Coordinates of C-alpha atoms in Angstrom, one line a residue:
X1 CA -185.9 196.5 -53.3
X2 CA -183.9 193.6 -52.9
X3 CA -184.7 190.3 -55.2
X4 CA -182.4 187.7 -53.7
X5 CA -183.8 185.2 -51.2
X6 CA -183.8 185.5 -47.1
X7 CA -184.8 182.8 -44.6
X8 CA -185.8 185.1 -42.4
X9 CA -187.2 188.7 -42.5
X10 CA -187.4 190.6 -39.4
X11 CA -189.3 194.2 -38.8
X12 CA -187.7 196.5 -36.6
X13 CA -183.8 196.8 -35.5
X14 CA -184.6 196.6 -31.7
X15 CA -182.4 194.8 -29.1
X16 CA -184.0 191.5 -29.6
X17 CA -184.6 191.4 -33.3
X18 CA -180.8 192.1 -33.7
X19 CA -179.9 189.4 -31.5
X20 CA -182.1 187.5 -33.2
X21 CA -180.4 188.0 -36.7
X22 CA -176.7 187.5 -35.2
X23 CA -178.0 184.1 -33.6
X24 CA -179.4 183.0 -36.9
X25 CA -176.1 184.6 -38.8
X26 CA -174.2 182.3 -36.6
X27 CA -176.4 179.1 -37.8
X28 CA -175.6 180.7 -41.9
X29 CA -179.5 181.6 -42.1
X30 CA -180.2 184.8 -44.8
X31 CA -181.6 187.2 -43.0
X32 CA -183.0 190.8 -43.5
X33 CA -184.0 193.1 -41.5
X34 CA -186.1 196.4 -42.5
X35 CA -186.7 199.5 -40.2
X36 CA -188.7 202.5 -40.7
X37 CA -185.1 204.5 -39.9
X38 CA -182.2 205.2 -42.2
X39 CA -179.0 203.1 -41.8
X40 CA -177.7 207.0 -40.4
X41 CA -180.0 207.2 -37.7
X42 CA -179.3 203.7 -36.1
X43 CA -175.6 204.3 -36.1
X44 CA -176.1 208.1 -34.9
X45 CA -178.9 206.8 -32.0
X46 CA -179.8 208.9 -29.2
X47 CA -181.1 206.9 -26.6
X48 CA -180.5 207.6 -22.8
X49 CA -182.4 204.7 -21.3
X50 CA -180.4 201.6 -19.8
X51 CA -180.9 198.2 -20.4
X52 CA -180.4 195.6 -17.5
X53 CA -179.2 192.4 -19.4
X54 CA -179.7 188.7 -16.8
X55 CA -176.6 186.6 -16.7
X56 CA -178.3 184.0 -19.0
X57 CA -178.2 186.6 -21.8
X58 CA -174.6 187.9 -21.2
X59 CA -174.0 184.3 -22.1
X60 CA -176.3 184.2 -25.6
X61 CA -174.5 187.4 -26.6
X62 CA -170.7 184.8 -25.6
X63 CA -172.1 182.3 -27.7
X64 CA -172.6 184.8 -30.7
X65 CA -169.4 186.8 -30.1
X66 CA -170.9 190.3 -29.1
X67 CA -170.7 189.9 -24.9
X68 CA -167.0 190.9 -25.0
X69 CA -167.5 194.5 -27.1
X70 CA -170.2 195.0 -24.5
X71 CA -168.8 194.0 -21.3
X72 CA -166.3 196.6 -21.1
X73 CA -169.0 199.3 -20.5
X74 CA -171.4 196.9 -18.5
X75 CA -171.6 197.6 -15.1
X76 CA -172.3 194.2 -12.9
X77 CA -175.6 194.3 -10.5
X78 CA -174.2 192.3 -7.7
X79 CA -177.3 192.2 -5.1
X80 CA -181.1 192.5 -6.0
X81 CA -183.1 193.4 -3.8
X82 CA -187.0 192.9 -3.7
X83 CA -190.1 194.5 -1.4
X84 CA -193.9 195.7 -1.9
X85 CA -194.8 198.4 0.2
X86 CA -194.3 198.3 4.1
X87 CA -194.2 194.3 4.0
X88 CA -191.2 192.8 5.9
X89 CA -190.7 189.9 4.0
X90 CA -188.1 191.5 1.3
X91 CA -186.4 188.9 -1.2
X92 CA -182.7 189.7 -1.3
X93 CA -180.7 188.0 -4.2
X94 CA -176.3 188.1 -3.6
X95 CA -174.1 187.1 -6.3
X96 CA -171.5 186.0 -3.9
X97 CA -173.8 183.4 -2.7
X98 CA -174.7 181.7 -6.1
X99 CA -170.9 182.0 -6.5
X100 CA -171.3 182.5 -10.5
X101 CA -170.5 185.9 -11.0
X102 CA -172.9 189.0 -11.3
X103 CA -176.6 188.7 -11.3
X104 CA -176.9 190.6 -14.3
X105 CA -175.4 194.0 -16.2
X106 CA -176.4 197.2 -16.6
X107 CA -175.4 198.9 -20.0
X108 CA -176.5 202.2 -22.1
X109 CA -179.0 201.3 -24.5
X110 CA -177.4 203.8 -27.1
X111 CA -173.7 201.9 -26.8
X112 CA -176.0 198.9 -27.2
X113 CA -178.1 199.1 -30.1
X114 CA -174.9 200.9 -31.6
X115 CA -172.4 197.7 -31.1
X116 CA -175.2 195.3 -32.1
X117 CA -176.3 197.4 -35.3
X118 CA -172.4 197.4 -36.5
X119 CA -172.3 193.9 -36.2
X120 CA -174.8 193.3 -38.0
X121 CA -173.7 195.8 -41.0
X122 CA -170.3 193.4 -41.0
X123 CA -172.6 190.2 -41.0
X124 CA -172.7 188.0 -44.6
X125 CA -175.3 186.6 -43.3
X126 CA -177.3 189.4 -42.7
X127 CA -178.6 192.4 -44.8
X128 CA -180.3 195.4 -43.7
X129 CA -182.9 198.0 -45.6
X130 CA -183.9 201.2 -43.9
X131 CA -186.3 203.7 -44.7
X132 CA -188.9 200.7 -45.1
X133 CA -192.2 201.6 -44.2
X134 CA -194.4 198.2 -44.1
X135 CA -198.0 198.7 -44.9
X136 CA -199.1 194.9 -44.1
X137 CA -197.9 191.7 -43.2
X138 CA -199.2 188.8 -44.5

């Protein structure tokens, strides 16, 4: 295993925890990460869900230099539109009328995790361990 010292230890390479470790990367914070799946697997991932990502995050993943790898295959979500059942009072949401760009993105999750997991691999700051299989937490 490894013996040198992390600030931070995070279980699990999912969206969140990766952005997570760039975030802290980008304030010089060790950090490891350790997944039950081999370093293979998370660059080879399979996944054919979508994520929908809110304008607030587009601009977390600026601020930690990943939004512009990702933009390119983000599509924008321009209008959201909101009903429950037959009631008439539907809550429409236009990005033209907030006049700051799209609502949100929609991006494949497998171009995601794979763009995030590579910058992490390049990271200094960050160190990752697969394979792990974590029997307690304490």
């Amino acid at each position: 295993m490894d013996n040198h010292q992390h600030n931070i230890i995070i279980v699990g390479s999912g969206l969140v925890g990766m952005t997570l470790a760039l975030m802290l990367s980008k304030l010089k914070l060790n950090v490891i990460i350790l997944d039950k799946n081999s370093k293979k697997n998370l660059l080879e991932v399979k996944d054919s869900r979508t994520s929908a990502i809110s304008q607030g995050s587009s601009r977390i993943l600026k601020e930690i230099s990943i939004w512009n790898k990702i933009k390119k295959k983000a599509q924008p979500i321009n209008e959201i539109n909101v009903s429950e059942g037959t009631n008439a009072n539907d809550l429409n949401f236009k990005s033209v009328s907030l006049n700051e760009g799209p609502l949100g993105y929609i991006v494949d999750n497998a171009f995601l995790k794979k763009t995030f997991f590579k910058e992490i691999l390049k990271s200094s700051f960050t160190k990752f361990i697969g394979e792990v299989n974590i029997k307690d937490v304490k």
